[in-house]
Amino acid sequence: MEDTQPKAVTQEHILVPSPAPSPAPSPAPSPAPSPLLDVIAVPTSNNVEIQVVLRRCSSPNVMEETTYFIPRNPVVDAGTNTDPPVVCCPLLRRFCPCPPKGLLASLITKVFLAAVLFGVVWSITEDDCLPGGNLFGITILFICAVIGGKVVALIRLPKLPPFPPLLGMLLMGFTLRNIPVIKEGVYIDFKWSAALRNIALAVILARAGLGLDPMALRKLKSVCVRVACGPCILEACTTALISHFLMDLPWVWAFILGFVLGAVSPAVVVPSMLLLQKDGYGVEQGIPTLLMAAGSFDDVLAITGFTTCLGMAFATGSTWFNLLRGVLEVAGGTVVGLLLGFLIQYFPSVDQKHLVIKRSFLVLGLSVFAVFGSGVAGFPGSGGLCTLVLAFLAGLGWGSEKARVEEVVGWAWDVFQPLLFGLIGAEIRISELEGLTVGLGIATLVIALLVRVLFTFVCVLCAGFNMREKVFIALAWMPKATVQAAIGSTALDMARTKGDVQLQKYSMEVLTVAVLSILITAPIGALIIGLAGPLLLQKPKNSACGSKAEDDNESPVTYESTL
């Protein structure tokens, strides 16, 4: 007997025969029995209490049972003894509580913080943060790039790695620049754009230097060196040769384009290889570790060659003097990087507070200073190499503490990655593109990729891999994205500073081919790795091998290193 309406009080009368009394000795005299024999309280759900009351009836051997449904209200305020407020729509209150909580509260907080920040910036800069100003354009570009990256990351195909978010960032910048109505309000001065891209370049170089793993290099031995250096150098030379004759680029600018295209992108290779490593594909042979470790050395070599050629392209004087100048820039950047790397190994000392924050600030600050300071000093080719050397040497001295600094530098990259790819996409204007340049650039890119894939296959012939694994390594070693975005526009920024129209034309062609390489190879490379990995790579014969490698984060030993 249960009622779901707590405020209604009802009664039910049931006549129950009383059990016959058993013979017993006459008890002592007692007071007259009360008509109320017993009260039984039965708790139920829905805040209702049931009381069953037994009374004597006028008829002998018959008892009357009365049931009362008494509502209970456990949420009554004990201090004020008042009823709770009446909820008109429980469903609305469930999804929109008052005060808000959860996702709604987080959204309101973020909007409120953004409004306060805008108010503070507007009160300081006034028109600069309104439509048409630099701050407004950078903010809109950053927000759109982040949204574009999130949308692309949500595109997932079964049993395939996700598409790299940088594609969405690049496309959003390209869209904002080429829509007639929007491009008038989203204005970014080229000096601001160049400065932000150079800061992003410094962060990339710092990450690359910290990411170099000497232990993996020693374990993988010569195969890592061959995979890192051989395809990069050969692709750079092939690109230089083809672009010189097809696109009429001077030899120096042809090699600039070659080293821009010669680097492989860790932003595409590393996430895809981590997914394969998680499932155990190629772990026993060390293929994921090989590609992730060689990627850092590949980027270092490409950036070094690019900065050397860049210094020669903007130098004045004879060819031999420019060549000697390039060698001096490499040597000078290496020496300064060694000195700064040894310095931040020991300062700040390990007994100081906030050690990770201080080390991260020094790495990022010195990296940005090296990139900008080398340009001011007239040696633009030495800044990138200096950053790589000082970050690598500092991480080598910090040991296991390097991981915490890498995490902080990774946070900085999360901020500058949307800006970098958004600004790179915004540099491409459809009205200024030439169909012949695009066609020749794609032809150059395709030929260079074919040469790179074939030579990568040759580099791993004697590394102890089977035929399927060699094919996979060759195919996985071609995606391009991060380095091309970072250094592809550097020549254009320097040409604009010089004010030379011919140099701006050359640098714009380099940037166009770099953007095409990102749009073509990044999604195709991610799909190839995701599709070919389960088909061409082997899972570990011993299941404990894959889990151990994953838990300990140790680099597995390849066939070559065991030999």
Coordinates of C-alpha atoms in Angstrom, one line a residue:
M1 CA 0.0 0.0 0.0
E2 CA 2.0 2.9 -1.3
D3 CA 1.0 6.3 -2.5
T4 CA 3.0 8.6 -4.7
Q5 CA 1.3 11.8 -3.7
P6 CA 3.0 12.8 -0.5
K7 CA 0.6 15.6 0.5
A8 CA -2.6 13.5 0.5
V9 CA -3.5 11.7 3.8
T10 CA -5.8 8.7 3.3
Q11 CA -7.1 6.0 5.5
E12 CA -8.0 2.4 4.7
H13 CA -10.1 0.3 7.1
I14 CA -9.7 -3.4 7.1
L15 CA -11.4 -5.8 9.5
V16 CA -9.0 -8.4 10.6
P17 CA -10.0 -11.4 12.8
S18 CA -8.3 -11.4 16.0
P19 CA -6.5 -14.6 16.9
A20 CA -8.2 -16.7 19.5
P21 CA -6.6 -16.2 23.0
S22 CA -4.7 -19.2 24.3
P23 CA -5.6 -20.5 27.8
A24 CA -3.4 -19.0 30.4
P25 CA -3.4 -18.4 34.1
S26 CA -5.3 -15.3 35.1
P27 CA -2.9 -12.4 35.2
A28 CA -2.6 -9.8 37.9
P29 CA -5.1 -7.0 37.7
S30 CA -4.0 -4.3 35.2
P31 CA -5.4 -1.0 34.0
A32 CA -8.1 -0.9 31.4
P33 CA -6.7 -1.5 27.9
S34 CA -6.3 1.5 25.7
P35 CA -8.1 1.4 22.3
L36 CA -4.8 2.1 20.6
L37 CA -3.0 -1.2 20.5
D38 CA 0.0 -0.6 18.2
V39 CA 1.5 1.9 15.8
I40 CA 3.8 0.6 13.1
A41 CA 5.9 3.1 11.0
V42 CA 7.0 1.7 7.6
P43 CA 9.5 4.0 5.6
T44 CA 9.0 4.1 1.9
S45 CA 10.4 6.0 -1.1
N46 CA 9.2 9.3 -2.5
N47 CA 9.4 10.9 1.0
V48 CA 6.2 9.2 2.3
E49 CA 5.9 7.5 5.6
I50 CA 3.2 4.8 6.2
Q51 CA 1.8 4.3 9.7
V52 CA -0.4 1.3 10.4
V53 CA -2.6 1.7 13.4
L54 CA -4.4 -1.2 15.1
R55 CA -7.6 -0.5 17.1
R56 CA -10.1 -2.8 18.8
C57 CA -13.4 -3.1 17.1
S58 CA -16.8 -3.3 18.8
S59 CA -17.1 -6.9 17.6
P60 CA -15.3 -9.5 19.6
N61 CA -12.2 -11.1 18.1
V62 CA -12.0 -8.4 15.4
M63 CA -9.5 -5.7 15.1
E64 CA -9.6 -2.6 13.0
E65 CA -6.5 -1.6 11.0
T66 CA -6.1 2.0 9.8
T67 CA -3.3 3.0 7.4
Y68 CA -2.2 6.6 7.3
F69 CA 0.0 8.0 4.5
I70 CA 2.0 10.8 6.1
P71 CA 4.2 12.9 3.8
R72 CA 7.8 13.7 4.9
N73 CA 9.9 16.6 3.7
P74 CA 13.6 16.0 4.4
V75 CA 14.7 19.1 2.7
V76 CA 13.0 21.5 5.1
D77 CA 15.4 24.1 6.4
A78 CA 16.1 23.2 10.0
G79 CA 16.9 26.8 10.9
T80 CA 13.9 28.5 9.4
N81 CA 11.5 25.5 9.4
T82 CA 10.3 26.6 5.9
D83 CA 9.3 24.5 3.0
P84 CA 11.6 24.2 0.0
P85 CA 10.9 26.5 -3.1
V86 CA 8.5 25.1 -5.6
V87 CA 10.2 23.9 -8.7
C88 CA 8.1 24.6 -11.7
C89 CA 10.2 22.6 -14.2
P90 CA 12.4 19.9 -12.7
L91 CA 13.8 19.0 -16.1
L92 CA 15.0 22.5 -16.8
R93 CA 16.5 22.8 -13.3
R94 CA 18.3 19.5 -13.9
F95 CA 20.1 20.7 -17.0
C96 CA 20.4 24.4 -16.0
P97 CA 20.9 24.5 -12.3
C98 CA 20.9 27.7 -10.4
P99 CA 23.6 28.7 -9.7
P100 CA 25.1 27.1 -12.8
K101 CA 27.6 24.3 -12.5
G102 CA 29.7 22.1 -14.8
L103 CA 30.0 22.8 -18.5
L104 CA 27.6 25.8 -18.4
A105 CA 29.5 27.4 -15.5
S106 CA 32.8 26.8 -17.3
L107 CA 31.5 28.4 -20.5
I108 CA 30.1 31.5 -18.7
T109 CA 33.5 31.8 -16.8
K110 CA 35.5 31.7 -20.0
V111 CA 33.2 34.3 -21.7
F112 CA 33.5 36.5 -18.7
L113 CA 37.3 36.2 -18.6
A114 CA 37.5 37.0 -22.3
A115 CA 35.3 40.1 -21.8
V116 CA 37.4 41.4 -18.9
L117 CA 40.6 40.8 -20.9
F118 CA 39.1 42.7 -23.9
G119 CA 38.1 45.5 -21.7
V120 CA 41.5 45.8 -20.2
V121 CA 43.3 45.7 -23.6
W122 CA 40.8 48.1 -25.1
S123 CA 41.3 50.6 -22.4
I124 CA 45.1 50.5 -23.0
T125 CA 45.3 50.2 -26.8
E126 CA 41.9 51.7 -27.9
D127 CA 41.6 51.3 -31.7
D128 CA 44.3 48.7 -32.0
C129 CA 42.0 46.0 -30.6
L130 CA 39.0 47.0 -32.7
P131 CA 38.3 45.7 -36.2
G132 CA 41.1 46.7 -38.5
G133 CA 43.7 46.7 -35.7
N134 CA 46.6 44.3 -35.3
L135 CA 45.5 42.9 -31.9
F136 CA 42.0 42.3 -33.2
G137 CA 43.3 40.5 -36.3
I138 CA 45.7 38.4 -34.3
T139 CA 43.0 37.4 -31.8
I140 CA 40.5 36.5 -34.5
L141 CA 43.1 34.5 -36.4
F142 CA 44.2 32.6 -33.2
I143 CA 40.6 31.8 -32.2
C144 CA 39.7 30.6 -35.8
A145 CA 42.9 28.6 -36.0
V146 CA 42.1 26.8 -32.7
I147 CA 38.6 26.1 -33.8
G148 CA 39.8 24.8 -37.2
G149 CA 42.3 22.5 -35.5
K150 CA 39.6 21.1 -33.2
V151 CA 37.2 20.4 -36.0
V152 CA 39.8 18.6 -38.1
A153 CA 40.9 16.6 -35.1
L154 CA 37.3 15.4 -34.7
I155 CA 37.4 13.8 -38.1
R156 CA 38.2 10.2 -37.3
L157 CA 38.0 7.2 -39.6
P158 CA 37.8 3.6 -38.2
K159 CA 41.2 2.1 -37.4
L160 CA 43.1 5.2 -38.6
P161 CA 45.0 7.9 -36.8
P162 CA 43.3 11.3 -36.5
F163 CA 44.1 14.0 -39.1
P164 CA 46.7 16.5 -37.9
P165 CA 45.0 19.6 -36.4
L166 CA 47.5 21.8 -38.2
L167 CA 45.6 21.3 -41.5
G168 CA 42.5 23.0 -40.0
M169 CA 44.7 25.9 -38.7
L170 CA 46.3 26.3 -42.1
L171 CA 43.0 26.3 -43.9
M172 CA 41.4 28.8 -41.5
G173 CA 44.3 31.3 -42.1
F174 CA 44.0 30.8 -45.8
T175 CA 40.2 31.3 -45.6
L176 CA 40.4 34.5 -43.6
R177 CA 42.9 36.0 -46.0
N178 CA 40.9 35.3 -49.2
I179 CA 37.3 36.2 -48.2
P180 CA 36.8 39.8 -49.4
V181 CA 34.6 41.0 -46.5
I182 CA 36.6 39.4 -43.7
K183 CA 40.1 40.2 -44.9
E184 CA 39.4 44.0 -44.5
G185 CA 38.6 43.6 -40.8
V186 CA 41.2 41.0 -40.0
Y187 CA 44.4 42.9 -40.7
I188 CA 47.8 41.9 -39.4
D189 CA 50.9 44.0 -40.1
F190 CA 53.7 42.0 -41.7
K191 CA 56.1 43.0 -39.0
W192 CA 53.8 41.5 -36.3
S193 CA 53.3 38.4 -38.4
A194 CA 57.1 38.0 -38.9
A195 CA 57.8 38.4 -35.2
L196 CA 55.2 35.9 -34.2
R197 CA 56.4 33.3 -36.7
N198 CA 60.0 33.8 -35.6
I199 CA 59.0 33.2 -32.0
A200 CA 57.2 30.1 -33.1
L201 CA 60.4 29.0 -34.9
A202 CA 62.4 29.5 -31.8
V203 CA 60.0 27.3 -29.8
I204 CA 60.2 24.6 -32.5
L205 CA 64.0 24.7 -32.4
A206 CA 64.0 24.5 -28.6
R207 CA 61.7 21.5 -28.7
A208 CA 63.8 19.8 -31.4
G209 CA 67.0 20.3 -29.4
L210 CA 65.4 19.0 -26.1
G211 CA 63.9 16.1 -28.0
L212 CA 67.2 14.7 -29.3
D213 CA 67.8 11.4 -27.5
P214 CA 71.4 10.3 -27.4
M215 CA 70.5 6.9 -25.9
A216 CA 68.2 6.1 -28.8
L217 CA 71.0 7.1 -31.2
R218 CA 73.5 4.8 -29.5
K219 CA 71.0 1.9 -29.5
L220 CA 69.9 2.4 -33.1
K221 CA 73.5 3.1 -34.3
S222 CA 74.2 3.7 -37.9
V223 CA 70.7 3.1 -39.2
C224 CA 69.3 6.1 -37.4
V225 CA 72.1 8.3 -39.0
R226 CA 71.4 6.9 -42.4
V227 CA 67.6 7.4 -42.2
A228 CA 68.0 10.9 -40.8
C229 CA 70.7 12.3 -43.1
G230 CA 70.5 10.4 -46.4
P231 CA 66.9 11.1 -47.5
C232 CA 67.1 14.7 -46.3
I233 CA 70.2 15.6 -48.2
L234 CA 69.2 13.7 -51.4
E235 CA 65.8 15.3 -51.4
A236 CA 67.3 18.7 -50.9
C237 CA 69.7 18.2 -53.8
T238 CA 66.9 16.7 -56.1
T239 CA 64.6 19.6 -55.3
A240 CA 67.4 22.1 -56.0
L241 CA 68.2 20.5 -59.3
I242 CA 64.6 20.3 -60.5
S243 CA 63.5 23.8 -59.3
H244 CA 66.5 25.4 -60.9
F245 CA 65.6 24.2 -64.3
L246 CA 61.8 24.0 -64.0
M247 CA 61.1 27.1 -61.9
D248 CA 64.1 29.2 -62.9
L249 CA 65.3 29.7 -59.4
P250 CA 68.9 30.6 -58.7
W251 CA 71.0 27.9 -57.3
V252 CA 71.1 29.4 -53.8
W253 CA 67.3 29.8 -53.7
A254 CA 66.9 26.3 -55.2
F255 CA 68.8 24.9 -52.3
I256 CA 66.8 27.0 -49.9
L257 CA 63.7 25.4 -51.3
G258 CA 65.4 22.0 -51.2
F259 CA 66.2 22.2 -47.4
V260 CA 62.7 23.5 -46.7
L261 CA 61.2 20.4 -48.3
G262 CA 63.9 18.1 -47.0
A263 CA 62.6 18.0 -43.4
V264 CA 60.1 15.5 -42.2
S265 CA 57.3 16.6 -39.8
P266 CA 57.3 15.2 -36.2
A267 CA 53.8 16.7 -35.8
V268 CA 52.5 14.0 -38.2
V269 CA 54.9 11.1 -37.8
V270 CA 55.1 11.0 -34.0
P271 CA 51.4 10.8 -33.1
S272 CA 50.8 8.2 -35.8
M273 CA 53.7 6.1 -34.7
L274 CA 52.6 6.3 -31.0
L275 CA 49.3 4.8 -32.0
L276 CA 51.0 1.9 -33.8
Q277 CA 53.4 1.4 -30.8
K278 CA 50.5 1.3 -28.4
D279 CA 49.0 -1.6 -30.4
G280 CA 52.5 -3.3 -30.6
Y281 CA 53.1 -3.0 -34.3
G282 CA 56.9 -2.9 -35.0
V283 CA 57.9 -2.6 -31.4
E284 CA 60.2 -5.6 -31.4
Q285 CA 62.0 -4.3 -34.4
G286 CA 62.2 -0.8 -33.0
I287 CA 60.5 0.9 -36.0
P288 CA 58.5 3.5 -34.0
T289 CA 61.6 4.4 -32.0
L290 CA 63.7 4.6 -35.1
L291 CA 61.4 7.0 -36.9
M292 CA 60.7 9.2 -33.9
A293 CA 64.4 9.5 -33.0
A294 CA 65.5 10.0 -36.6
G295 CA 62.9 12.7 -37.1
S296 CA 64.6 15.1 -34.7
F297 CA 68.0 14.7 -36.4
D298 CA 66.4 15.1 -39.8
D299 CA 64.9 18.4 -38.8
V300 CA 68.2 19.6 -37.3
L301 CA 70.1 18.8 -40.6
A302 CA 67.4 20.5 -42.7
I303 CA 67.3 23.7 -40.6
T304 CA 71.1 23.9 -40.5
G305 CA 71.3 23.6 -44.3
F306 CA 68.5 26.2 -44.7
T307 CA 70.0 28.8 -42.4
T308 CA 73.4 28.4 -44.2
C309 CA 71.9 28.9 -47.6
L310 CA 69.7 31.7 -46.3
G311 CA 72.8 33.6 -45.1
M312 CA 74.4 33.2 -48.5
A313 CA 71.3 34.4 -50.4
F314 CA 71.1 37.7 -48.6
A315 CA 74.8 38.3 -48.3
T316 CA 76.6 40.7 -50.6
G317 CA 80.0 40.1 -52.2
S318 CA 81.7 37.3 -54.2
T319 CA 80.4 33.7 -54.2
W320 CA 83.5 32.4 -52.4
F321 CA 83.1 35.0 -49.7
N322 CA 79.4 34.1 -49.2
L323 CA 80.3 30.4 -49.0
L324 CA 83.0 31.2 -46.4
R325 CA 80.5 33.3 -44.6
G326 CA 78.0 30.5 -44.4
V327 CA 80.6 28.2 -42.9
L328 CA 81.5 30.8 -40.4
E329 CA 77.9 31.3 -39.4
V330 CA 77.6 27.5 -38.7
A331 CA 80.8 27.5 -36.7
G332 CA 79.8 30.6 -34.8
G333 CA 76.3 29.4 -34.0
T334 CA 77.7 26.1 -32.7
V335 CA 80.3 27.7 -30.5
V336 CA 77.8 30.2 -28.9
G337 CA 75.3 27.4 -28.5
L338 CA 77.9 25.3 -26.6
L339 CA 78.7 28.1 -24.3
L340 CA 75.1 28.9 -23.5
G341 CA 74.3 25.2 -23.1
F342 CA 77.0 24.7 -20.6
L343 CA 75.9 27.9 -18.7
I344 CA 72.3 26.8 -18.2
Q345 CA 73.3 23.3 -17.2
Y346 CA 74.6 24.7 -13.9
F347 CA 72.6 28.0 -13.6
P348 CA 70.2 27.9 -11.9
S349 CA 71.6 25.4 -9.5
V350 CA 69.6 22.4 -8.3
D351 CA 69.1 23.8 -4.8
Q352 CA 67.1 26.8 -6.0
K353 CA 63.3 27.1 -5.8
H354 CA 61.1 26.9 -8.9
L355 CA 63.9 25.2 -10.8
V356 CA 61.7 24.0 -13.7
I357 CA 60.2 27.5 -14.3
K358 CA 63.6 29.1 -14.3
R359 CA 65.1 26.6 -16.7
S360 CA 62.2 26.8 -19.0
F361 CA 62.4 30.6 -19.1
L362 CA 66.1 30.5 -19.9
V363 CA 65.7 28.0 -22.7
L364 CA 62.8 29.8 -24.3
G365 CA 64.3 33.3 -23.7
L366 CA 67.8 32.4 -25.1
S367 CA 66.1 30.6 -28.1
V368 CA 64.1 33.7 -29.0
F369 CA 67.1 35.9 -28.4
A370 CA 69.3 33.8 -30.6
V371 CA 66.8 33.8 -33.5
F372 CA 66.2 37.6 -33.3
G373 CA 69.7 38.6 -32.2
S374 CA 71.4 36.8 -35.1
G375 CA 69.4 38.7 -37.6
V376 CA 70.2 42.0 -35.8
A377 CA 73.9 41.1 -35.8
G378 CA 73.9 40.4 -39.5
F379 CA 74.3 36.6 -39.2
P380 CA 70.8 35.2 -39.7
G381 CA 72.0 31.7 -40.4
S382 CA 73.6 31.2 -36.9
G383 CA 70.6 31.7 -34.7
G384 CA 68.8 28.5 -35.5
L385 CA 71.8 26.3 -35.0
C386 CA 72.7 28.1 -31.8
T387 CA 69.2 27.3 -30.4
L388 CA 69.4 23.7 -31.3
V389 CA 72.9 23.2 -29.7
L390 CA 72.1 25.0 -26.5
A391 CA 68.8 23.2 -26.0
F392 CA 70.4 19.8 -26.7
L393 CA 73.3 20.4 -24.4
A394 CA 71.2 21.7 -21.6
G395 CA 68.9 18.7 -21.8
L396 CA 71.9 16.4 -21.8
G397 CA 73.1 17.9 -18.5
W398 CA 69.7 17.9 -16.8
G399 CA 69.1 14.2 -17.3
S400 CA 65.7 13.0 -16.2
E401 CA 64.6 16.5 -15.2
K402 CA 64.6 17.5 -18.9
A403 CA 61.1 16.0 -19.3
R404 CA 59.6 18.6 -17.0
V405 CA 61.2 21.4 -19.0
E406 CA 60.0 19.8 -22.2
E407 CA 56.4 19.9 -20.8
V408 CA 56.6 23.6 -20.2
V409 CA 58.1 24.2 -23.7
G410 CA 55.2 22.1 -25.1
W411 CA 52.7 24.4 -23.4
A412 CA 54.4 27.4 -25.2
W413 CA 54.1 25.4 -28.5
D414 CA 50.4 24.9 -27.9
V415 CA 50.0 28.6 -27.9
F416 CA 52.2 29.4 -30.9
Q417 CA 51.2 26.5 -33.1
P418 CA 47.8 28.0 -34.1
L419 CA 49.4 31.4 -34.7
L420 CA 52.2 29.9 -36.8
F421 CA 50.0 27.8 -39.2
G422 CA 47.2 30.4 -39.2
L423 CA 49.7 33.1 -40.2
I424 CA 51.3 30.9 -42.8
G425 CA 47.9 30.2 -44.4
A426 CA 47.2 33.9 -44.3
E427 CA 50.3 34.6 -46.4
I428 CA 48.8 32.8 -49.4
R429 CA 46.6 35.0 -51.6
I430 CA 44.7 33.5 -54.4
S431 CA 44.9 36.7 -56.4
E432 CA 48.7 36.6 -56.4
L433 CA 49.1 32.9 -57.2
E434 CA 50.2 31.9 -60.7
G435 CA 48.9 28.7 -62.1
L436 CA 52.3 27.9 -63.7
T437 CA 54.1 28.3 -60.4
V438 CA 51.6 26.0 -58.6
G439 CA 51.9 23.4 -61.3
L440 CA 55.7 23.4 -61.4
G441 CA 55.9 23.4 -57.7
I442 CA 53.6 20.3 -57.4
A443 CA 55.7 18.6 -60.1
T444 CA 58.9 19.4 -58.2
L445 CA 57.4 18.2 -55.0
V446 CA 56.2 14.9 -56.5
I447 CA 59.6 14.0 -58.1
A448 CA 61.5 14.9 -54.9
L449 CA 59.1 12.7 -52.8
L450 CA 59.6 9.7 -55.2
V451 CA 63.4 10.1 -54.9
R452 CA 63.1 10.4 -51.1
V453 CA 61.0 7.2 -50.8
L454 CA 63.3 5.2 -53.0
F455 CA 66.5 6.3 -51.2
T456 CA 64.9 5.7 -47.8
F457 CA 64.3 2.1 -48.9
V458 CA 67.9 1.9 -49.9
C459 CA 69.1 3.2 -46.5
V460 CA 67.4 0.5 -44.5
L461 CA 68.4 -2.4 -46.8
C462 CA 71.1 -3.7 -44.4
A463 CA 69.3 -2.8 -41.2
G464 CA 67.8 -6.2 -40.4
F465 CA 64.2 -5.5 -41.4
N466 CA 62.1 -7.6 -43.7
M467 CA 60.7 -6.4 -47.0
R468 CA 57.4 -5.2 -45.6
E469 CA 59.0 -3.2 -42.8
K470 CA 61.4 -1.6 -45.3
V471 CA 58.5 -0.5 -47.5
F472 CA 56.6 0.9 -44.4
I473 CA 59.7 2.9 -43.3
A474 CA 60.1 4.4 -46.8
L475 CA 56.4 5.4 -47.0
A476 CA 56.2 6.8 -43.5
W477 CA 59.2 9.0 -44.0
M478 CA 57.6 11.7 -46.2
P479 CA 55.0 13.8 -44.3
K480 CA 55.8 17.5 -44.1
A481 CA 54.3 20.2 -41.9
T482 CA 55.9 21.9 -38.9
V483 CA 59.4 22.7 -40.2
Q484 CA 58.0 23.9 -43.6
A485 CA 55.6 26.3 -41.8
A486 CA 58.4 27.6 -39.5
I487 CA 61.1 28.3 -42.0
G488 CA 59.1 28.6 -45.2
S489 CA 58.3 32.2 -44.6
T490 CA 61.6 33.3 -43.1
A491 CA 63.1 34.2 -46.5
L492 CA 59.9 36.2 -47.3
D493 CA 60.3 38.2 -44.1
M494 CA 63.9 39.0 -44.8
A495 CA 63.1 39.9 -48.5
R496 CA 60.4 42.3 -47.3
T497 CA 62.9 43.9 -44.9
K498 CA 65.4 44.4 -47.7
G499 CA 62.7 45.8 -50.0
D500 CA 64.0 43.8 -53.0
V501 CA 61.1 42.9 -55.4
Q502 CA 63.0 40.1 -57.1
L503 CA 64.0 38.5 -53.8
Q504 CA 60.3 38.7 -52.7
K505 CA 59.3 36.9 -55.8
Y506 CA 61.7 34.0 -55.1
S507 CA 60.8 33.8 -51.5
M508 CA 57.1 33.8 -52.3
E509 CA 57.6 30.8 -54.6
V510 CA 59.4 29.0 -51.8
L511 CA 56.6 29.7 -49.5
T512 CA 54.0 28.6 -52.0
V513 CA 55.7 25.2 -52.6
A514 CA 56.1 24.8 -48.8
V515 CA 52.4 25.3 -48.2
L516 CA 51.5 22.9 -51.0
S517 CA 53.8 20.3 -49.4
I518 CA 51.9 20.6 -46.1
L519 CA 48.5 20.3 -47.7
I520 CA 49.5 17.3 -49.8
T521 CA 51.8 15.3 -47.7
A522 CA 50.4 15.8 -44.2
P523 CA 47.0 14.1 -44.6
I524 CA 48.3 11.5 -47.1
G525 CA 51.2 10.7 -44.8
A526 CA 48.9 10.2 -41.8
L527 CA 46.6 7.9 -43.8
I528 CA 49.5 5.9 -45.2
I529 CA 50.9 5.3 -41.7
G530 CA 47.6 4.4 -40.3
L531 CA 46.6 2.0 -43.1
A532 CA 50.0 0.5 -43.9
G533 CA 51.1 0.0 -40.3
P534 CA 48.8 -2.9 -39.4
L535 CA 49.3 -4.5 -42.9
L536 CA 53.1 -4.3 -43.1
L537 CA 54.3 -4.4 -39.5
Q538 CA 54.3 -7.3 -37.1
K539 CA 53.0 -7.5 -33.6
P540 CA 55.3 -8.8 -30.9
K541 CA 55.4 -12.5 -30.5
N542 CA 55.7 -12.1 -26.8
S543 CA 52.8 -9.9 -25.6
A544 CA 54.8 -8.8 -22.6
C545 CA 57.3 -7.2 -24.8
G546 CA 55.0 -4.5 -26.1
S547 CA 53.6 -3.7 -22.7
K548 CA 57.0 -3.5 -21.1
A549 CA 58.3 -1.2 -23.8
E550 CA 55.2 1.0 -23.3
D551 CA 55.4 1.0 -19.5
D552 CA 59.1 1.7 -19.2
N553 CA 59.3 4.1 -22.1
E554 CA 62.5 2.5 -23.1
S555 CA 63.8 2.3 -26.7
P556 CA 63.7 -1.3 -27.9
V557 CA 66.8 -2.8 -29.4
T558 CA 66.8 -3.4 -33.1
Y559 CA 68.3 -6.3 -35.0
E560 CA 71.2 -4.1 -36.1
S561 CA 72.1 -2.9 -32.6
T562 CA 72.1 -6.5 -31.3
L563 CA 74.6 -7.4 -34.1

